[in-house]
mmCIF file of C-alpha atoms in Angstrom:
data_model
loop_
_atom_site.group_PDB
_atom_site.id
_atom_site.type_symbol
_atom_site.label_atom_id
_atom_site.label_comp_id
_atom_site.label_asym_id
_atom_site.label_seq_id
_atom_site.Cartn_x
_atom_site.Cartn_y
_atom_site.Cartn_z
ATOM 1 C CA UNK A 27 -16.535 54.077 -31.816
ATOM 2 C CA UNK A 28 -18.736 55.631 -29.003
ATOM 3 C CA UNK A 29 -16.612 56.358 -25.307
ATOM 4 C CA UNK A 30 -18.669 57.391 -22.294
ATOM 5 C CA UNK A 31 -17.353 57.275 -18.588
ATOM 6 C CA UNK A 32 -18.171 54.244 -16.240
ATOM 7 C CA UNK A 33 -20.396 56.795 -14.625
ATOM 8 C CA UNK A 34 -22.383 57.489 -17.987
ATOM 9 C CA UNK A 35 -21.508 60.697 -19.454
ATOM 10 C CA UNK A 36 -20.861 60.891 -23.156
ATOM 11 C CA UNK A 37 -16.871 61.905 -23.906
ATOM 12 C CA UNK A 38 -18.135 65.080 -25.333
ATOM 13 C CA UNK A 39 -19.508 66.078 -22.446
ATOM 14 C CA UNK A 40 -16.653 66.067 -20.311
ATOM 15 C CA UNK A 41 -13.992 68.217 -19.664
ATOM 16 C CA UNK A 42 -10.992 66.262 -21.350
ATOM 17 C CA UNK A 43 -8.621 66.436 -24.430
ATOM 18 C CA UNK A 44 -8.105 63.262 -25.939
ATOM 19 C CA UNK A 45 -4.574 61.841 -27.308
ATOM 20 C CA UNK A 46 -6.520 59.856 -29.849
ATOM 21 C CA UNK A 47 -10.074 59.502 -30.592
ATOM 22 C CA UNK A 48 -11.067 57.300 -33.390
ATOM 23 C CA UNK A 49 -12.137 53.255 -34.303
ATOM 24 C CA UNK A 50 -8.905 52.841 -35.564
ATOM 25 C CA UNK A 51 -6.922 53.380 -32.745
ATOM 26 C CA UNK A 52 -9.703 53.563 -29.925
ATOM 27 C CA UNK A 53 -9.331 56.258 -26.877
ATOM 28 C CA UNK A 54 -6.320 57.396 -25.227
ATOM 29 C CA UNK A 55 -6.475 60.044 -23.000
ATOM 30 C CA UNK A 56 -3.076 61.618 -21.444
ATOM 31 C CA UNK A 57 -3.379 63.059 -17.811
ATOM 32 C CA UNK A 58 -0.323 65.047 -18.737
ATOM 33 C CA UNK A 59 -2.307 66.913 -21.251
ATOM 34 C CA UNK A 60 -5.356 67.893 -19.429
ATOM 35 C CA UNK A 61 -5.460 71.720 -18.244
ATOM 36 C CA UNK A 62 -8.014 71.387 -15.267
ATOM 37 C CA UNK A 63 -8.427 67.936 -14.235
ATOM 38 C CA UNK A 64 -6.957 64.198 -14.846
ATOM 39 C CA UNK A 65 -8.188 61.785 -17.376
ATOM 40 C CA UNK A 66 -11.698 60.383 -16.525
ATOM 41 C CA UNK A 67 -12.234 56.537 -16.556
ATOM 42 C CA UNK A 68 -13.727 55.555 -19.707
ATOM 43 C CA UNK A 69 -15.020 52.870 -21.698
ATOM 44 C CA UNK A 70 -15.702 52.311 -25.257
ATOM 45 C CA UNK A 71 -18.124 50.353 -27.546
ATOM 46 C CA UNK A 72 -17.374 49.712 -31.241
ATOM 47 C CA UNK A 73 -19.452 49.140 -34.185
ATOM 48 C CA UNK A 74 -18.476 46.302 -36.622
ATOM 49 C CA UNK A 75 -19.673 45.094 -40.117
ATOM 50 C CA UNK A 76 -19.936 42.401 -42.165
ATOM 51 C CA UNK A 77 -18.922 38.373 -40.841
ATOM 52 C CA UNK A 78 -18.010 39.636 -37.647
ATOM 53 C CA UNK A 79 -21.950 40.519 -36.816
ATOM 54 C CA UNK A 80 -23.144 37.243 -37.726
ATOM 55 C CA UNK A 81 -25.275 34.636 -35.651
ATOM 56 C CA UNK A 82 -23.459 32.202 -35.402
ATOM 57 C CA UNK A 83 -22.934 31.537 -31.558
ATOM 58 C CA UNK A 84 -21.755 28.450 -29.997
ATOM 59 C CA UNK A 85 -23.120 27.059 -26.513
ATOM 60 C CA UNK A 86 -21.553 28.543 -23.509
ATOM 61 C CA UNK A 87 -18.400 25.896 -22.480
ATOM 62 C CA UNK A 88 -16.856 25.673 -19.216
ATOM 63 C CA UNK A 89 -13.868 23.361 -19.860
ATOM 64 C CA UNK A 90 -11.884 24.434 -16.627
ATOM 65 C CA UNK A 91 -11.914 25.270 -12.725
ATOM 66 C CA UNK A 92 -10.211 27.988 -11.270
ATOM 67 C CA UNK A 93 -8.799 25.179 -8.382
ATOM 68 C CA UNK A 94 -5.775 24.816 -9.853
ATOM 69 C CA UNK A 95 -3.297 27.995 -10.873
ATOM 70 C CA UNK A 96 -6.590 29.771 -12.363
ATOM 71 C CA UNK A 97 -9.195 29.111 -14.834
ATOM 72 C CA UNK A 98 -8.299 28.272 -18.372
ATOM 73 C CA UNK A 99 -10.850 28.013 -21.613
ATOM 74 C CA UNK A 100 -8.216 27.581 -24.238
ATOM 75 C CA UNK A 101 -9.453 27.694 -27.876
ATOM 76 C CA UNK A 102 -7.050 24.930 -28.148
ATOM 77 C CA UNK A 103 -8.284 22.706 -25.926
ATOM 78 C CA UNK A 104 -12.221 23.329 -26.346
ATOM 79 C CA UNK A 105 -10.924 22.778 -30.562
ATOM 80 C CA UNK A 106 -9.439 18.797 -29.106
ATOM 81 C CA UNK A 107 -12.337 18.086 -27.043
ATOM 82 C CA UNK A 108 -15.754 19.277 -28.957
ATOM 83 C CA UNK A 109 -14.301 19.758 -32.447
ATOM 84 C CA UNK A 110 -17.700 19.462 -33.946
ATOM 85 C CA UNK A 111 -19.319 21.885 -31.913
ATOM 86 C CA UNK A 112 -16.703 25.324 -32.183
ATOM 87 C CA UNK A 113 -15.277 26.726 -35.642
ATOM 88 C CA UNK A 114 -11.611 26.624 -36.130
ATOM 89 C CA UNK A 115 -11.443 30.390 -36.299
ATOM 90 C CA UNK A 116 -14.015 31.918 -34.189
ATOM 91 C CA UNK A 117 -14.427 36.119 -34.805
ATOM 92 C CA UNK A 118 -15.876 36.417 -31.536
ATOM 93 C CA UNK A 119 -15.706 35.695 -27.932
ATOM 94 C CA UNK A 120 -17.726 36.860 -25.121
ATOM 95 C CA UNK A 121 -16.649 35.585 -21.355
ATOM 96 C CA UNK A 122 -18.879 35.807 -18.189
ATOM 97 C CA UNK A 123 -18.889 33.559 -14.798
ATOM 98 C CA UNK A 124 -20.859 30.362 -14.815
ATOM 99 C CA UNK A 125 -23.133 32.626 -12.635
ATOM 100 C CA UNK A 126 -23.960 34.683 -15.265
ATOM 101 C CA UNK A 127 -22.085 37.779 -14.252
ATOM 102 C CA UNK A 128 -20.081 39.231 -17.437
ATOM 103 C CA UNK A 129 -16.191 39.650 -16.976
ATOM 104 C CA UNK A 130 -15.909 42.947 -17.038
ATOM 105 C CA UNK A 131 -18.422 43.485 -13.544
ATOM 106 C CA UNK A 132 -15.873 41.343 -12.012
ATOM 107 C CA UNK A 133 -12.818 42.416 -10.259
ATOM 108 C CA UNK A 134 -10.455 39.707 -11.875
ATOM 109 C CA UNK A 135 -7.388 40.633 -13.767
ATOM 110 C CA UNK A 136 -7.010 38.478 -17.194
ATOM 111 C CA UNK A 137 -3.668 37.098 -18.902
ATOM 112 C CA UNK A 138 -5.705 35.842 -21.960
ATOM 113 C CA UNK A 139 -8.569 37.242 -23.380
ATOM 114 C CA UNK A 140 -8.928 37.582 -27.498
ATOM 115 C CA UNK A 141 -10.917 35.383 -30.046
ATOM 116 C CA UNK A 142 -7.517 34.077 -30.686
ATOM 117 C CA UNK A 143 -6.463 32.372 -27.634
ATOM 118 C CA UNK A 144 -9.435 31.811 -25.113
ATOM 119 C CA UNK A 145 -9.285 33.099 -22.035
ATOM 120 C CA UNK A 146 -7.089 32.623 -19.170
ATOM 121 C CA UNK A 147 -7.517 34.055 -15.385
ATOM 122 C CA UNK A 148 -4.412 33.185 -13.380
ATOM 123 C CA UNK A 149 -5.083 33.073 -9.568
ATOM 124 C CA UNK A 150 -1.995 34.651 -8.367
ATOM 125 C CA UNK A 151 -2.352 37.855 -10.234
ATOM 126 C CA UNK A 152 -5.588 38.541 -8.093
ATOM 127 C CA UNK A 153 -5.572 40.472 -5.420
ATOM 128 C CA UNK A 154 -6.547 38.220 -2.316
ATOM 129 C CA UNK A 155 -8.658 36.147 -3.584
ATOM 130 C CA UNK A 156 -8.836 33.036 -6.486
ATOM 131 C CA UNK A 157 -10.234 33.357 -10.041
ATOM 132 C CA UNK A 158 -13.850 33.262 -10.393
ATOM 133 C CA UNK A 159 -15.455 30.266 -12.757
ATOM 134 C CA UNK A 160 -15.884 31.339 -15.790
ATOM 135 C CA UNK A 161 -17.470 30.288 -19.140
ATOM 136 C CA UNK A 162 -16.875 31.540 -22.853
ATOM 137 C CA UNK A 163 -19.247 31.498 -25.936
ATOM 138 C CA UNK A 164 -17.933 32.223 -29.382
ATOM 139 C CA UNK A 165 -18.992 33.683 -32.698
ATOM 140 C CA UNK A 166 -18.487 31.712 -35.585
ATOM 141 C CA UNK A 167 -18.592 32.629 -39.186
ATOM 142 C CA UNK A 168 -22.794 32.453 -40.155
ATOM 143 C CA UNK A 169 -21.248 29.401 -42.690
ATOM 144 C CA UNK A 170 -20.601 27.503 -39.918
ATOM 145 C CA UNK A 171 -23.871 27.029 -38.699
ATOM 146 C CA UNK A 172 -24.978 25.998 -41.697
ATOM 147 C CA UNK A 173 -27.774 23.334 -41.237
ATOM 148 C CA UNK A 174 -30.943 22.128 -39.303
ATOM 149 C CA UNK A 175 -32.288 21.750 -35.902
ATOM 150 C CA UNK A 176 -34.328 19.040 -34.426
ATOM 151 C CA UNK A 177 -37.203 19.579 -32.199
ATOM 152 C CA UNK A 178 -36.987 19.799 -28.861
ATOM 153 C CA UNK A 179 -36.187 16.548 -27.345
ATOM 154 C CA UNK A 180 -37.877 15.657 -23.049
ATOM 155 C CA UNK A 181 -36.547 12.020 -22.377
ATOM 156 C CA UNK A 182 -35.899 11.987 -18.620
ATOM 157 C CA UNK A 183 -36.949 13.455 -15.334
ATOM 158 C CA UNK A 184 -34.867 14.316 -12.585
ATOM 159 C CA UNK A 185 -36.684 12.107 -10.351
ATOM 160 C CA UNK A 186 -34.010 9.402 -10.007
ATOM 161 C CA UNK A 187 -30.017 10.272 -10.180
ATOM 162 C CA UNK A 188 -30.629 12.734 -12.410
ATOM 163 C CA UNK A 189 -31.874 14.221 -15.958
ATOM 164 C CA UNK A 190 -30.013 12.237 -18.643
ATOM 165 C CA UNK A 191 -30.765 13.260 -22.452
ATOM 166 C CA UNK A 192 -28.154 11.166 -24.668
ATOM 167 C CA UNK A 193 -27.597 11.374 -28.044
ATOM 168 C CA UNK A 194 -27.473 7.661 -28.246
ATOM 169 C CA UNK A 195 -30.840 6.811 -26.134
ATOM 170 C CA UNK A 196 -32.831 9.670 -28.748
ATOM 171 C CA UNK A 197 -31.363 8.427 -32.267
ATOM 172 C CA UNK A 198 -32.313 4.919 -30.941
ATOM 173 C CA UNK A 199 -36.159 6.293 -30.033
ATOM 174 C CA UNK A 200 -35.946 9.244 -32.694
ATOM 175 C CA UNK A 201 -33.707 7.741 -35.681
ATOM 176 C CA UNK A 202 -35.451 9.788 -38.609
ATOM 177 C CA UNK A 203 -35.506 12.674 -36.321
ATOM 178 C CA UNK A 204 -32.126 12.839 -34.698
ATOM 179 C CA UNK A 205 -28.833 12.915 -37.085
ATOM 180 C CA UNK A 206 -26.074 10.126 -35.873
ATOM 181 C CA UNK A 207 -23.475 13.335 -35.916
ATOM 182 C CA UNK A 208 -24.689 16.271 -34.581
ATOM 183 C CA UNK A 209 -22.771 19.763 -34.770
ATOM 184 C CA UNK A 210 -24.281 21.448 -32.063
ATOM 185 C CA UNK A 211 -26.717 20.734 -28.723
ATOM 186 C CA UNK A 212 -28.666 23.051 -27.128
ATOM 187 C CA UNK A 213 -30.353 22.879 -23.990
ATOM 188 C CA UNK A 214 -33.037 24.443 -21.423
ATOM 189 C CA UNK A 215 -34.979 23.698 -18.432
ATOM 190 C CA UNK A 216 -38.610 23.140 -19.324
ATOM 191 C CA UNK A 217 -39.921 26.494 -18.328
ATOM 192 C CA UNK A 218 -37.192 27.754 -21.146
ATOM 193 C CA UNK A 219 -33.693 28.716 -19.383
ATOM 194 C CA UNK A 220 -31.445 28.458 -20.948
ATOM 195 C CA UNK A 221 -28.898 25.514 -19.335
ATOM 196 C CA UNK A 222 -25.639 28.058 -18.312
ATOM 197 C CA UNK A 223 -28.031 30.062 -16.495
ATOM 198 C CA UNK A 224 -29.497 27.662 -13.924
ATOM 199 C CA UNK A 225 -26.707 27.097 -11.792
ATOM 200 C CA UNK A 226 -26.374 23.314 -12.079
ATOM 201 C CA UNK A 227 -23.588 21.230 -12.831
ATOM 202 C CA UNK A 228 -23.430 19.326 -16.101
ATOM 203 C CA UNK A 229 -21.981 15.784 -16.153
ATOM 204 C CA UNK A 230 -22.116 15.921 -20.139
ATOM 205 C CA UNK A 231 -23.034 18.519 -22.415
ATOM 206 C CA UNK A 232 -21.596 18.012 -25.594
ATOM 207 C CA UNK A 233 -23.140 17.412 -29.341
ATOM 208 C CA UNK A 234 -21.184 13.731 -29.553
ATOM 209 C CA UNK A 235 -22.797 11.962 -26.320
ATOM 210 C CA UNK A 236 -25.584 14.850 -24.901
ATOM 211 C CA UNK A 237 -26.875 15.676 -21.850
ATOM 212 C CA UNK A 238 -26.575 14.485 -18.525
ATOM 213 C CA UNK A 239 -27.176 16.123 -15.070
ATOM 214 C CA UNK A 240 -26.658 13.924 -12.189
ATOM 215 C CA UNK A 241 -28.020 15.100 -8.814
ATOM 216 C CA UNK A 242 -25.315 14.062 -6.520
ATOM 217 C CA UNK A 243 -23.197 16.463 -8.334
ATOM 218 C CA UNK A 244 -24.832 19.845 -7.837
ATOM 219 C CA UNK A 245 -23.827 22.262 -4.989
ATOM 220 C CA UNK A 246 -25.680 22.802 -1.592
ATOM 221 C CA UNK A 247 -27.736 19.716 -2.361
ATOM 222 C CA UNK A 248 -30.014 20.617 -4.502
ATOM 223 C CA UNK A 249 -31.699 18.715 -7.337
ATOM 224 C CA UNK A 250 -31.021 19.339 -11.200
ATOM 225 C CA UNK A 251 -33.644 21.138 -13.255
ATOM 226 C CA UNK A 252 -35.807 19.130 -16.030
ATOM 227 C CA UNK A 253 -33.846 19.948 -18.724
ATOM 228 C CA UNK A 254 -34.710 19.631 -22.976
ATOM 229 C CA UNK A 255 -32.615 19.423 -25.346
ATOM 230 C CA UNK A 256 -31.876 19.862 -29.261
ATOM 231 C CA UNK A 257 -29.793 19.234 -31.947
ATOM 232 C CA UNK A 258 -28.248 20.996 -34.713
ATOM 233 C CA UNK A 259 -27.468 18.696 -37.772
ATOM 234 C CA UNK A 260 -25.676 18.681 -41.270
ATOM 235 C CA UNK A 261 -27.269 19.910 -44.467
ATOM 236 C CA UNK A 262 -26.716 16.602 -45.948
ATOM 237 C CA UNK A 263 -29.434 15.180 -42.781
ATOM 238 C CA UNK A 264 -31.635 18.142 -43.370
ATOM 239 C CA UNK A 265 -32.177 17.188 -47.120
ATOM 240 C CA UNK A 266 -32.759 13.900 -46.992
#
């Protein structure tokens, strides 16, 4: 475990006794046992082994709105709705606005917020203000992403209502190329960003039906990018 100050400077430079100190139990430092000053404000970083380092990363979802009570990304419910694309027991789960601004720059309080759970930002615990929108990505054990990936796959242009890459319109142009059950998708604008960090609302991005950005749907009027798009697929597809 490493602990440093928002501000930057290194726990062993400062001035303060710490309660406990260790990866164990993490930091805890007691005001009422400091001799010159209060506690500073710290964070903390951790170094893990093993599974939970692995690669395995699903696509950024953004199941929910904060118009409601707040903004909810339940493991649960992402589990119902794309159970093909997310592992049943993620070790990992990283959170950030659908901006692109991690969680912890914002000034949001969380209920929820383990690999267990999801995530949950309830609007009345803020202070004078609503949730932000936010979007999680998980980690998955490396055994879950255990398979292939097509090329990348340039159907449409946003030239009409929108850019629409379905699953069913490729394996009908692509069928030796594009698996009938895909585990993950994937996709970018043409000049490689990645989707979640574009700013443009998504009509369908999931592994079972694709892609589909329609332009009547994205904010201040604006048109959606030219977006490409790929597939992960089953070992059983990739040895065939």
């Amino acid at each position: 475990m490493e602990a440093e100050t928002v501000s930057g400077i290194k726990s062993e430079n400062t001035r303060n006794t710490f309660h406990t100190f260790g990866a164990s139990e993490g930091l805890l430092c007691l005001n009422s046992e400091q001799t010159r000053t209060q506690c500073e404000d710290y964070k903390v970083m951790f170094t893990c082994t093993g599974q939970f380092c692995s690669e395995c990363r699903t696509r950024w979802f953004d199941h929910d709105d904060p118009t409601g009570n707040g903004d909810y990304e339940v493991l649960s419910d992402l589990l119902s709705i794309y159970p093909r694309e997310i592992c049943p027991r993620p070790i990992a789960i990283e959170v950030q606005t659908i901006s692109g601004e991690p969680s912890s720059n914002t000034s949001d309080t969380f209920l929820n917020y383990d690999v267990t759970f999801g995530f949950a930002c309830i609007n009345e615990k803020q202070k004078s203000k609503q949730c932000e929108d936010y979007q999680v990505v998980l980690t998955c054990p490396s055994d879950f992403c255990q398979g292939c990936r097509t090329r990348w796959f340039d159907l449409d242009n946003p030239t009409g209502k929108g850019d629409y890459e379905t699953l069913l319109q490729l394996q009908m142009l692509y069928p030796s190329q594009v698996c009938t059950q895909p585990v993950a998708i994937e996709a970018m604008t043409l000049s490689g960003v990645p989707a979640h960090k574009t700013g443009d609302v998504f009509q369908v991005y999931d592994a079972t039906h694709g892609f589909a950005c329609v332009n009547d749907e994205q904010p201040g009027g604006k048109r959606c990018q030219d977006y490409k798009v790929r597939f992960t697929c089953p070992l059983t597809f990739c040895t065939a």
